[in-house]
XYZ file of C-alpha atoms in Angstrom:
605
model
C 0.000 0.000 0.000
C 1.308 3.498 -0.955
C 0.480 6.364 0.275
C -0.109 8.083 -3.056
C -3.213 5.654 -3.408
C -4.451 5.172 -0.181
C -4.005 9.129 0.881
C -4.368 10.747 -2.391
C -6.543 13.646 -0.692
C -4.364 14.085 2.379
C -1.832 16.264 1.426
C -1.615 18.639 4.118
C -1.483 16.029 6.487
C 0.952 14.347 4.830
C 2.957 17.377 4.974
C 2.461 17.737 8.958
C 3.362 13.870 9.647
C 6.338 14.277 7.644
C 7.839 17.883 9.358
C 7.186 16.094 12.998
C 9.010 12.931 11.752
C 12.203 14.619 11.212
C 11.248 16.278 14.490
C 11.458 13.191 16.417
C 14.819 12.121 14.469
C 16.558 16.026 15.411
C 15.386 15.293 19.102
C 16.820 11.612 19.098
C 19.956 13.620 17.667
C 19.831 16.181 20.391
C 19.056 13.040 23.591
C 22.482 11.055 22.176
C 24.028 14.594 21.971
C 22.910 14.849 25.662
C 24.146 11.816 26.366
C 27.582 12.030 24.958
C 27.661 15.177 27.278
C 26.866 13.239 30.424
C 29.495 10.253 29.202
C 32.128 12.921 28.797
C 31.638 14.635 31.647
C 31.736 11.195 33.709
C 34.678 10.059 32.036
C 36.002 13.154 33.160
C 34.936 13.060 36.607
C 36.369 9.359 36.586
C 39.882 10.502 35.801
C 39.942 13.155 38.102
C 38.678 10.924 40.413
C 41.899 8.512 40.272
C 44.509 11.311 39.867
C 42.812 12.851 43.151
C 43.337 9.707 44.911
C 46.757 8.238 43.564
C 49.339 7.616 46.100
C 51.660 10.743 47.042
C 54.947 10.059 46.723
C 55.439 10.209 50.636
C 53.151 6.847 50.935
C 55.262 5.113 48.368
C 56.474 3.054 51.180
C 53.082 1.916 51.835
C 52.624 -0.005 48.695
C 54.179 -3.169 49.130
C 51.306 -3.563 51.075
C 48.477 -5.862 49.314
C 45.436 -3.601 50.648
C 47.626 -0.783 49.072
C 48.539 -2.427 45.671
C 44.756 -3.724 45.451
C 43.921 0.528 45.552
C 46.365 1.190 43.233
C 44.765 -1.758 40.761
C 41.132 -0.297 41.261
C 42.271 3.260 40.323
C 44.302 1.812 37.477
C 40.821 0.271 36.740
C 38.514 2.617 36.843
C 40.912 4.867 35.094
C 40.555 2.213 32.085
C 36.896 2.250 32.786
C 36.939 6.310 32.605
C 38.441 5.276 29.071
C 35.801 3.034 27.545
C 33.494 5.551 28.767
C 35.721 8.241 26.550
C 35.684 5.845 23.799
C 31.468 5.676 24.109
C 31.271 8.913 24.145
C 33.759 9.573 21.022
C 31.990 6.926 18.886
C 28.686 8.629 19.373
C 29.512 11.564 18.484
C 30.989 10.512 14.979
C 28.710 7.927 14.244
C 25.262 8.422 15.866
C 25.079 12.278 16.375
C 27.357 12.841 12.636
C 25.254 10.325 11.057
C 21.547 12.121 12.463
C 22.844 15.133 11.290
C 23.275 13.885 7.859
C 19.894 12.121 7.367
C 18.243 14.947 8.859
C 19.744 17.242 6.715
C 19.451 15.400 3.689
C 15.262 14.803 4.949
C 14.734 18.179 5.107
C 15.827 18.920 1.806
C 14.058 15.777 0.265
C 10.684 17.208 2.096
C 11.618 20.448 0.897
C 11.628 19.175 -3.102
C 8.652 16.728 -2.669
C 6.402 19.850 -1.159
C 7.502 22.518 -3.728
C 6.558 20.171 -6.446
C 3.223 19.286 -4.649
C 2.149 22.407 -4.408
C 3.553 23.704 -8.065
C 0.899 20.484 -9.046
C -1.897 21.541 -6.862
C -1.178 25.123 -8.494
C -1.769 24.350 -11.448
C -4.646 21.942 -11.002
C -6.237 25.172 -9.273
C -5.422 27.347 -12.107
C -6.803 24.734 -14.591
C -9.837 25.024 -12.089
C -10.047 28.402 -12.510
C -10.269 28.373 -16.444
C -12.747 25.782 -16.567
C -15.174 27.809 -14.136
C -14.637 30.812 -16.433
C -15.470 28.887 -19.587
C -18.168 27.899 -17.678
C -19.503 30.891 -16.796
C -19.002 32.499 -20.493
C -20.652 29.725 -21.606
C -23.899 30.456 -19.280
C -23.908 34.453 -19.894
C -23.407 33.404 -23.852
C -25.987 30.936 -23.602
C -28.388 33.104 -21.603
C -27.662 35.975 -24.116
C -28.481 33.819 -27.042
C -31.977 32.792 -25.780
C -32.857 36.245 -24.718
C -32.130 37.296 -28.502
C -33.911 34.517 -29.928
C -37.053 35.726 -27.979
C -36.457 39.439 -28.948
C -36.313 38.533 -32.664
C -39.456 36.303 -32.107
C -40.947 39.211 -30.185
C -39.830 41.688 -33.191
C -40.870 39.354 -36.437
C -44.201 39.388 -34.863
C -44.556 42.984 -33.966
C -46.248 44.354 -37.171
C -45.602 47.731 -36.105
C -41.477 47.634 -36.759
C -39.869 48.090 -39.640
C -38.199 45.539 -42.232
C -35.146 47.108 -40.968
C -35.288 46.152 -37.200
C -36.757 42.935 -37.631
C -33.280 42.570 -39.278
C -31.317 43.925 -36.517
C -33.147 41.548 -33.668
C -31.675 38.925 -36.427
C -28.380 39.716 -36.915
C -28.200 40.107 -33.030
C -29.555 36.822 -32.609
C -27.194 35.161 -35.120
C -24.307 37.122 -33.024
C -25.278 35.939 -29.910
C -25.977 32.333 -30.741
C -22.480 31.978 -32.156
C -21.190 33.661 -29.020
C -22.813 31.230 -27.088
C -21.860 27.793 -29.507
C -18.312 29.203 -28.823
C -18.451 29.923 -24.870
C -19.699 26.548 -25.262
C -17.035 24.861 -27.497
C -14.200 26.842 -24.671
C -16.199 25.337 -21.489
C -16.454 21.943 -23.212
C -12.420 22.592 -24.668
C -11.662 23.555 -20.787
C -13.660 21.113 -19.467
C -11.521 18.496 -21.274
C -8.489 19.700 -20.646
C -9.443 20.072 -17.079
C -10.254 16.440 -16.665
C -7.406 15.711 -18.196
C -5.037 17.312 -15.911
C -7.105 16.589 -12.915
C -6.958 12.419 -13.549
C -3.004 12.888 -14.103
C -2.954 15.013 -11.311
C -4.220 12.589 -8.876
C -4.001 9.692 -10.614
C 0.112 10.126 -11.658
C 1.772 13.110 -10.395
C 0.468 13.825 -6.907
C 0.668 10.083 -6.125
C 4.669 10.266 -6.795
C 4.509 12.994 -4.809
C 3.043 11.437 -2.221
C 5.011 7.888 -2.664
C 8.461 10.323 -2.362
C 7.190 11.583 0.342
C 6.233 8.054 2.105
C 10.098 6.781 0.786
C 11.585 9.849 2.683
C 9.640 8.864 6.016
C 10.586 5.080 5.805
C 14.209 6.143 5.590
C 13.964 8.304 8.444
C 11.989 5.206 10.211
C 14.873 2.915 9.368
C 17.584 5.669 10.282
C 16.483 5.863 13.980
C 15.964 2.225 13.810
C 19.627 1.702 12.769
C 20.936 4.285 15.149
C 19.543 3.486 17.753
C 20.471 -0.305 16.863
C 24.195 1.315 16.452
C 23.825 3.412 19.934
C 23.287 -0.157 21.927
C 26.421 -1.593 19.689
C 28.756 1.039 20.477
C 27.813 0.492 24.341
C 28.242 -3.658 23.604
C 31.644 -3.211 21.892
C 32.993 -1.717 24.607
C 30.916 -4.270 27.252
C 33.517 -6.653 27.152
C 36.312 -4.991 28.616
C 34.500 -2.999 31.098
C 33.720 -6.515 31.919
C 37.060 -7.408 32.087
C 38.079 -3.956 34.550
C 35.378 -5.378 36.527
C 37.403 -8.582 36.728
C 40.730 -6.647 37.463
C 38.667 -4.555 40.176
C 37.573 -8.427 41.869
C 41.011 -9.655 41.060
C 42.277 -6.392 42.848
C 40.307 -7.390 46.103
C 40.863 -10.637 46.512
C 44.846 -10.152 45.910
C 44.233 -8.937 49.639
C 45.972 -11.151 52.141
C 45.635 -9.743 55.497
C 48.306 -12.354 57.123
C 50.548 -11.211 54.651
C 50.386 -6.868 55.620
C 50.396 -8.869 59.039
C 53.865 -9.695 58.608
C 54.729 -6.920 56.500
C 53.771 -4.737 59.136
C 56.165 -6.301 61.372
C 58.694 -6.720 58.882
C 58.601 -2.859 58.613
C 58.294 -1.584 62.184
C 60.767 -4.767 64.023
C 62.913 -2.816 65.816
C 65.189 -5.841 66.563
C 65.365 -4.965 70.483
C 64.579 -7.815 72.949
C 61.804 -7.094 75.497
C 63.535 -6.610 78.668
C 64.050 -9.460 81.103
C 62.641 -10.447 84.480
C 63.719 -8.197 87.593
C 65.897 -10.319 89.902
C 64.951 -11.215 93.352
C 67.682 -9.997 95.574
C 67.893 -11.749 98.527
C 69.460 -8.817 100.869
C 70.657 -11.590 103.323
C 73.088 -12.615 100.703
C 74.407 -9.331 100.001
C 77.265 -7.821 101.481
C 75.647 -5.095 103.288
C 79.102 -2.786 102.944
C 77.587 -2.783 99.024
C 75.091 -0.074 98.624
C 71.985 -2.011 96.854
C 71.613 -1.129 93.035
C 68.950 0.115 91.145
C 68.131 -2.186 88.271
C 64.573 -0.568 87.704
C 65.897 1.735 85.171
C 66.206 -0.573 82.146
C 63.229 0.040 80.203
C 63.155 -0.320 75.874
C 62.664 2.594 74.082
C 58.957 1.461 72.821
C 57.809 2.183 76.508
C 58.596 5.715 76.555
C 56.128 7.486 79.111
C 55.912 11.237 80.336
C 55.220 12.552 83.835
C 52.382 14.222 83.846
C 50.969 13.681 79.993
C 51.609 11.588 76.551
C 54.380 12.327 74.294
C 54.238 14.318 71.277
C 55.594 13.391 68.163
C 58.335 16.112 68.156
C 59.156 14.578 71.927
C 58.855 11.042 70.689
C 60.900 11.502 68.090
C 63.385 13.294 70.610
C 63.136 11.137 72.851
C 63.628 7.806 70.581
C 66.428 9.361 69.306
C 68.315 9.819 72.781
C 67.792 6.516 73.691
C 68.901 4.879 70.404
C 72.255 6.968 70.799
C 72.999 5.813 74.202
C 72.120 2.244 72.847
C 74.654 2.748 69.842
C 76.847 5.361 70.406
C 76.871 9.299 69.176
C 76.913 8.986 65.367
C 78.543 11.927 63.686
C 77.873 10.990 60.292
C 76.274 13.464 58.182
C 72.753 13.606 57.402
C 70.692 12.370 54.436
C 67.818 14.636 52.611
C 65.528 13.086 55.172
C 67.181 14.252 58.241
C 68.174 10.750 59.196
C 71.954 9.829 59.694
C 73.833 8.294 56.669
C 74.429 4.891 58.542
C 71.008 5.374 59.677
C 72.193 4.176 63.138
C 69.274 6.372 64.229
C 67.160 3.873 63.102
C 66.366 0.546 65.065
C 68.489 -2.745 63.645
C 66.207 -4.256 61.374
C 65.082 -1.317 60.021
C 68.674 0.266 59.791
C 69.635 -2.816 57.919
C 66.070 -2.760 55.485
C 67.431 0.843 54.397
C 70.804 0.392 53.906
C 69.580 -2.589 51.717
C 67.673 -0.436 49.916
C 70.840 2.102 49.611
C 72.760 -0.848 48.477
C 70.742 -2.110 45.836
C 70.116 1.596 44.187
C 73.707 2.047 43.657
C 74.767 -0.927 42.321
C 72.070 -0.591 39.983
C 73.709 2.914 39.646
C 76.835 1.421 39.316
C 75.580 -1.569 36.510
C 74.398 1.903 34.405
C 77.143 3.889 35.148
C 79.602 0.811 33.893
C 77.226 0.183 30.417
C 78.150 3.865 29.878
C 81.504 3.459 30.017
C 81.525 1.010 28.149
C 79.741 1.918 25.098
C 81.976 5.383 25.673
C 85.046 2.598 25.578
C 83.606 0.681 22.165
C 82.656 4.433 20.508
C 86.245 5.707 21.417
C 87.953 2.187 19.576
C 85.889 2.748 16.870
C 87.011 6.390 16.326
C 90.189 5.747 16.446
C 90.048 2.509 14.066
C 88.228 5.009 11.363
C 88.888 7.720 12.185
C 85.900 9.805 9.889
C 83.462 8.399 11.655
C 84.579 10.674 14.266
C 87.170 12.266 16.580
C 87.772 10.172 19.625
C 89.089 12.827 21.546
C 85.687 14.498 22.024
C 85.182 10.864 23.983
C 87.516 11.018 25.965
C 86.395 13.742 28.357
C 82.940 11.891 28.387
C 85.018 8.679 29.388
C 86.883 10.580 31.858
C 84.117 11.496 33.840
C 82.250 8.164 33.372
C 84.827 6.711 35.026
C 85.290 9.274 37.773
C 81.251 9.035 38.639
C 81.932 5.248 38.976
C 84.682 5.262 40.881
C 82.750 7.586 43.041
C 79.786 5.582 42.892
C 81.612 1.869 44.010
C 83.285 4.280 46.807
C 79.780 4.829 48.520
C 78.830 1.353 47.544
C 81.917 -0.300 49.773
C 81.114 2.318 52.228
C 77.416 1.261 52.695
C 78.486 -2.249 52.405
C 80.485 -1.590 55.448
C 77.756 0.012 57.365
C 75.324 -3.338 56.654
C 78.316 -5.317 57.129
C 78.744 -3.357 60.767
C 75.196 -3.634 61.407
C 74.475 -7.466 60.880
C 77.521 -8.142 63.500
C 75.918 -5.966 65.811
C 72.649 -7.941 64.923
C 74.818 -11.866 65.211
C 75.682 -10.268 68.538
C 72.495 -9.015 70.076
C 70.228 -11.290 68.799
C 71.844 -14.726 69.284
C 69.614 -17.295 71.652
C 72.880 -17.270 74.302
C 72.732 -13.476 74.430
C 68.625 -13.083 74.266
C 68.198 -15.703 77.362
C 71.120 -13.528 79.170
C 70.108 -13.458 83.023
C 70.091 -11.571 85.873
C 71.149 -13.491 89.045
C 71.843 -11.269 92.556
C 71.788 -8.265 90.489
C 74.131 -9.446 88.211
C 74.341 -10.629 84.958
C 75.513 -14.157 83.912
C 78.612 -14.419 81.502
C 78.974 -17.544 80.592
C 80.817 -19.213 77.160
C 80.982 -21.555 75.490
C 84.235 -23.869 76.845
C 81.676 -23.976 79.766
C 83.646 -21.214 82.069
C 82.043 -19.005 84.158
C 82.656 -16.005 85.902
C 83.752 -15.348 89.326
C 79.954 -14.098 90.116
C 79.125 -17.596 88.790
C 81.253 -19.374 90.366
C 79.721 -17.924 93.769
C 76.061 -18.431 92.945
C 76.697 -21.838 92.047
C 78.693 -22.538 95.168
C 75.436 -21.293 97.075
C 73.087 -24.003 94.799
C 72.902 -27.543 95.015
C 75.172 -29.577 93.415
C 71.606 -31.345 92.071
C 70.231 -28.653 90.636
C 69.737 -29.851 87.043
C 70.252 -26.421 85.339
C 71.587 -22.708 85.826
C 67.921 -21.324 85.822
C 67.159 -17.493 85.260
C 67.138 -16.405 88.650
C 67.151 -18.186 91.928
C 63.873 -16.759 92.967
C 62.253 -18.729 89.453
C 64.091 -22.086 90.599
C 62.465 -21.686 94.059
C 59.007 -20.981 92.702
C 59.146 -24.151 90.648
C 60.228 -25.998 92.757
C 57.474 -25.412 95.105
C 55.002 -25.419 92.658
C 56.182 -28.877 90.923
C 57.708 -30.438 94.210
C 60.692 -31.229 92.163
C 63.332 -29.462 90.090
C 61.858 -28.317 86.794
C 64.518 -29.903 84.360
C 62.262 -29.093 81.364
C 64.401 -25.724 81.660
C 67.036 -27.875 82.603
C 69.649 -26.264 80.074
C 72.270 -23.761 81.120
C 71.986 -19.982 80.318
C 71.091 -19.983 76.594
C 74.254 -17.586 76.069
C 76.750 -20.583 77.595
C 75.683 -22.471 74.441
C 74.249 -25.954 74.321
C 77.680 -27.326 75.349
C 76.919 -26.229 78.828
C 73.924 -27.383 79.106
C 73.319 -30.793 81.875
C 71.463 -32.475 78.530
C 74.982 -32.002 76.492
C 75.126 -35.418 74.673
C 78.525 -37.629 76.018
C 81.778 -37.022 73.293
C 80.419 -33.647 72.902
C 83.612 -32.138 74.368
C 81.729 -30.081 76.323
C 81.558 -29.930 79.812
C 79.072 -28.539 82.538
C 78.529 -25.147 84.418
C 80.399 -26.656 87.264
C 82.699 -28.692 85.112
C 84.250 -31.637 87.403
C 87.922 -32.526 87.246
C 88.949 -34.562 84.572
C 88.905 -38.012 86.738
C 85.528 -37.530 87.527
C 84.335 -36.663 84.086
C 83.253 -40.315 83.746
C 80.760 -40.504 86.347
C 79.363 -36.719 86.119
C 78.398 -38.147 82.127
C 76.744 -41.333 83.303
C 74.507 -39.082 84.894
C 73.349 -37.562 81.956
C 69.681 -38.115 80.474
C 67.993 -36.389 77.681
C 65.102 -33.878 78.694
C 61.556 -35.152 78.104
C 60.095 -33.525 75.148
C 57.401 -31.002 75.606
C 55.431 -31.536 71.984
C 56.689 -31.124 68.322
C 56.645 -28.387 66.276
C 56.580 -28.060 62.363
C 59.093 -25.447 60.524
C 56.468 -22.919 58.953
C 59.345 -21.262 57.434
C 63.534 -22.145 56.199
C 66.002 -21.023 58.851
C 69.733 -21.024 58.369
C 71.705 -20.903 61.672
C 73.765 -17.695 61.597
C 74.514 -17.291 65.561
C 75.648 -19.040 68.140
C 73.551 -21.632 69.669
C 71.001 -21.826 66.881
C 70.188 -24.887 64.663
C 69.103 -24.677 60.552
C 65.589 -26.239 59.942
C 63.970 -26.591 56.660
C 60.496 -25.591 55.989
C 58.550 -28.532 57.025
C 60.591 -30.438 58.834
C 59.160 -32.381 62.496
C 61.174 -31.178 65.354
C 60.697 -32.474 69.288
C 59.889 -28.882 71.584
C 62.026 -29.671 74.781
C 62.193 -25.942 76.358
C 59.332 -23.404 75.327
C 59.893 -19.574 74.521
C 60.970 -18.001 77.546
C 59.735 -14.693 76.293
C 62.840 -14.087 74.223
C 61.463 -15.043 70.354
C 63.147 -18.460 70.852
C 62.500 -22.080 71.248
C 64.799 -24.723 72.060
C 64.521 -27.712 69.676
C 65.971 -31.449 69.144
C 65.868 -33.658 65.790
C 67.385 -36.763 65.656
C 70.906 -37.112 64.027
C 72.263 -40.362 62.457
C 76.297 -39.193 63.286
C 75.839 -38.473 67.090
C 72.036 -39.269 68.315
C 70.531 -35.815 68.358
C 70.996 -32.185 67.468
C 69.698 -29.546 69.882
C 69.583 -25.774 69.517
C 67.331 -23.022 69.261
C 65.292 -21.854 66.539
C 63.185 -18.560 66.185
C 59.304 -18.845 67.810
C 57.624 -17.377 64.832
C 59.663 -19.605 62.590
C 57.540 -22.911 63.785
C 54.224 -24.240 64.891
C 53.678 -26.085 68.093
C 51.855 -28.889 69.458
C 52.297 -29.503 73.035
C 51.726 -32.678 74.923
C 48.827 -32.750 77.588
C-alpha cells in the first residue's frame, strides 16, 4: 500500500506527519548529543577521580602492602573504565550524532523538493480550475444571451408595427449571440476536457509520486532511527567486554588482599630488633654484702615504653626522645645527614630497620653502578671505533665523556663499599644481640651471667653456684624462678634444665657424652666419667613443624627446613626463641634453638 493511493486527498497532512518525523529524528539527535555530554563529563569526573586519589609520593612506602597495591589496581581500573566511557562517548559523536545530522539534513531537503513540487501540481490543477469555471460561466452568460435574442427577434418578427429594418437587426443580433454562445460553449467543453485531463493525471500520476516520495523519505527516516539506535546499543556492547574485564581486574584487585601477609609486612617494617627486657631479679638482701650499697636495676626500660610525667608524648618529643635513647644504645653517630634528616648509617634507626634501608641504599647504587659501567663502556667501544676510522669521528671528544664516566663510577663503588660496610657493621651488631645465648642472658643477685661456650664461668658464677645444690639440674634465670618451681612442681623443673642460653648448648646438663663439652660446674677430669653417666635427655614437651627455612647464623642456633618435624624440649621463655631437638644419624641428636615465629607447636597434655 502506498500512500499516493491510499491518501491521495491528504496532502496537508501528509505534509504535517512528515515535518514532525524529522522532528522526532533532530530530538533523538539532540538526547544522544545529551548523552555524549553526560558520558564525557563522567569520564572526566572518573579521571579526576583517580589522579585525586593516587598515592603521594610520601606513601610510596606503603605499597608493598596488598590492601595498598589492590587501591592502586582499582584506580588503574577505573581509570581504564573512565576510558571506555571516553571511547562511548567519542563513537557517538561521529557515528550516531554525525550520522543524524546527515539524514536529517538530507530529509529536510528531500521534504523540501517533494512539497515545492506538490504544491507547483496543486497550483496548477487550481489554475486549470479556474479556467474551466470561467469557460463555464461564459458559456452560461453566452448561452443566456443567445436565448434572450432569440425571444427578442421572435418578439420583433411578430410585432407588425417595426420596420423591415429592425426585424433585421433583432436577427443579426440573434445570429451574433448564438455563435457567441456555440463558442463559450465549445471553450467550457475545450476547458472542461483539458481540465479532466489534468485533474486524472494530477491525482491519478503526479500527486501520487509525490506522495510515494514523500512516504520513501519517512521510511528512511523510520529505518535511520531504527539503525541508530540499533548502532547506539552496539557502540555500548563493543565496549561491554572490557568494562567486563576492569570489573574482573577490580575483583582480582580485592581478593589479591591477604591480610596475614600486611600482618607480617607490618612487622617486617616496624621490628625494631630490640629484645623485650628481662625479668627483675629477686635480691635476697641476706646474701648481700651489706658494705655494698643495693643497686637500682629498675631503670632498664626499651625505648617502645617511653612514658611522660604528667601527659603523653608528642611526636616532636617522641621523636626526641627515641632518638636519645637509640644513641645511648649505639653510640653518638657523627655521620652526616641524608635529605631526610636521618643519619647516613642510619644508626638512628632501630636494627632491622637500619639494615632494610641500607639494603635499599645498596641495591640503588649498584644498579647505579651496573648503568654507570654500560656507559663506560659503550663510551670505551665508541672511542675504539674512532680511532680505528677515524671519519666516523674524533675520539678525543670521547675522551672527556670517558673521563668522567669513570670518575662518577669510581665515586659511585666508593659509597657502595662504604654502605656495604655500614650493613656489614650492622648485621655483626645484629649476630651479637640477637643470638639465643645473648637473648636468654640473666640476671642473678643483680648481676648478669657471663657464661661461654668452653663452659667457664665467671667469678659471680662461680659464687652463685657454690650457694646451689650440686643437684640442681640447670643454671635457671634467677634463683627466685628455681624456688618458685620448685614449690610449685615439688621437684626441680629440668624441662628448663639447660644452662643460660648464652653458655651455648655445650653447657647445658642435657649435652650429649663425646660432645667435648663440659658442665657449668665442670668436674675434674677423673671424675668426668661418672658426672656423664649421669646424663639423660630432657623429656620432650610436643613437636613443632618449621612454617618457614632457617639457616643458623649465631651461636647456639640450629638450621631447619620448611617442614621439617622437630621435638619442643624448652618453650619460649619470652625471648622469640625455642629450644629444639631432631634426631641425628652421626651423634644421636641435634639440639639448639630456633626462632618462635619460625615454627608451629603442638604440646603434649
Amino acid at each position: 500500500m502506498s500512500w499516493g493511493t491510499e491518501l491521495w486527498d491528504q496532502y496537508d497532512n501528509l505534509s504535517i506527519h512528515t515535518n514532525k518525523g524529522i522532528e522526532v529524528l533532530d530530538k533523538y539527535a539532540n538526547f544522544v548529543r545529551d548523552r555524549v555530554a553526560i558520558e564525557t563529563e563522567y569520564a572526566g569526573k572518573l579521571r579526576r577521580l583517580v589522579k585525586n586519589y593516587q598515592p603521594k609520593k610520601k606513601e610510596e612506602e606503603d605499597n608493598e602492602f596488598t590492601s595498598r597495591q589492590a587501591f592502586r589496581n582499582l584506580l588503574k581500573e577505573v581509570g581504564d573504565l573512565a576510558g571506555q566511557r571516553e571511547v562511548v562517548s567519542e563513537t557517538l559523536q561521529l557515528q550516531i550524532i554525525h550520522g543524524v545530522s546527515v539524514l536529517s539534513k538530507t530529509l529536510r531537503e528531500e521534504r523540501k523538493k517533494c512539497l515545492t513540487d506538490g504544491t507547483m501540481l496543486q497550483q496548477t490543477l487550481s489554475s486549470q480550475l479556474s479556467s474551466l469555471e470561467r469557460a463555464k460561466r461564459n458559456y452560461d452568460k453566452a448561452y443566456r444571451d443567445s436565448e434572450k435574442a432569440v425571444e427578442n427577434y421572435k418578439k420583433a418578427d411578430m410585432d407588425l408595427n417595426l420596420s423591415r429594418a429592425e426585424v433585421e437587426r433583432y436577427k443579426n443580433i440573434m445570429t451574433s449571440k448564438i455563435q457567441q454562445s456555440d463558442d463559450a460553449k465549445n471553450e467550457y467543453a475545450n476547458q472542461l476536457q483539458k481540465t479532466n485531463n489534468l485533474q486524472q493525471q494530477h491525482y491519478g500520476i503526479l500527486l501520487p509520486a509525490v506522495f510515494n516520495r514523500l512516504q520513501e523519505l519517512d521510511e528512511k527516516r523510520t529505518r535511520g532511527i531504527r539503525e541508530f539506535i540499533i548502532g547506539a546499543a552496539d557502540v555500548e556492547s563493543s565496549v561491554a567486554p572490557i568494562i567486563a574485564r576492569c570489573m574482573e581486574g577490580i575483583v582480582k584487585a580485592g581478593e589479591s588482599i591477604n591480610e596475614k601477609e600486611d600482618s607480617l609486612k607490618v612487622i617486617e617494617r616496624y621490628q625494631s630488633g630490640f629484645t623485650p627486657p628481662t625479668d627483675i631479679p629477686f635480691e635476697d638482701l641476706s646474701k648481700m654484702d651489706p658494705s655494698v650499697a643495693p643497686q637500682s636495676n629498675y631503670s632498664s626500660v626499651p625505648y617502645n615504653h617511653l612514658t611522660i610525667k604528667g601527659g603523653t608524648l608528642t611526636a616532636a618529643k617522641l621523636k626526641k626522645a627515641r632518638g636519645g635513647i637509640l644513641n645511648s644504645i649505639f653510640g653518638s653517630n657523627k655521620n652526616s645527614l641524608t635529605a631526610d634528616g636521618q643519619k647516613e648509617d642510619f644508626s638512628d634507626l632501630p636494627p632491622n630497620q637500619q639494615r632494610k634501608k641500607l639494603q635499599a641504599k645498596i641495591a640503588e647504587l649498584q644498579h647505579k653502578v651496573d648503568q654507570e659501567t654500560n656507559t663506560r663502556d659503550g663510551l670505551m667501544k665508541m672511542k675504539i671505533v674512532y680511532e680505528a676510522n677515524s671519519s666516523l669521528g674524533n675520539p678525543m671528544t670521547v675522551e672527556g665523556q670517558l673521563n668522567e664516566s669513570e670518575h662518577e663510577l669510581d665515586k659511585l663503588k666508593m659509597n657502595l663499599k662504604k654502605y656495604q660496610g655500614f650493613l656489614d657493621k650492622a648485621n655483626q651488631l645484629q649476630v651479637a644481640n640477637n643470638s639465643p645465648q645473648s637473648n636468654r642472658n640473666q640476671l642473678q643477685n643483680g648481676h648478669r651471667t657471663s657464661r661461654h661456650s668452653n663452659g667457664s664461668a665467671s667469678a659471680d658464677d662461680h659464687h652463685d653456684a657454690d650457694d646451689q645444690p650440686d643437684d640442681a639440674g640447670s643454671l635457671s634465670r634467677s634463683d627466685s624462678e628455681d624456688n618458685v618451681a620448685q614449690i610449685q612442681n615439688g621437684h626441680n623443673n629440668n624441662n628448663n634444665g639447660s644452662a643460660s642460653p648464652e653458655s651455648g648448648l655445650g653447657t647445658s646438663h642435657t649435652s650429649l657424652p663425646g660432645s667435648g663439652q663440659g658442665s657449668a660446674n665442670e668436674n675434674p677430669i677423673g671424675e668426668e666419667t661418672s658426672y656423664e653417666a649421669e646424663v639423660e635427655l630432657l623429656q620432650p614437651l610436643g613437636t613443632c613443624r618449621a612454617l618457614y627455612p632457617f639457616e643458623a647464623t649465631s651461636e647456639g642456633s640450629i638450621p631447619m627446613s620448611e617442614g621439617e618435624e622437630l621435638q619442643v624440649i624448652e618453650n619460649d621463655q619470652g625471648d622469640g626463641w625455642t629450644r629444639v631437638r631432631r634426631a641425628n644419624n652421626s651423634n644421636g641428636w641435634d639440639e639448639g634453638f630456633v626462632p618462635t615465629s619460625y615454627i608451629e607447636c603442638t604440646l603434649f597434655a
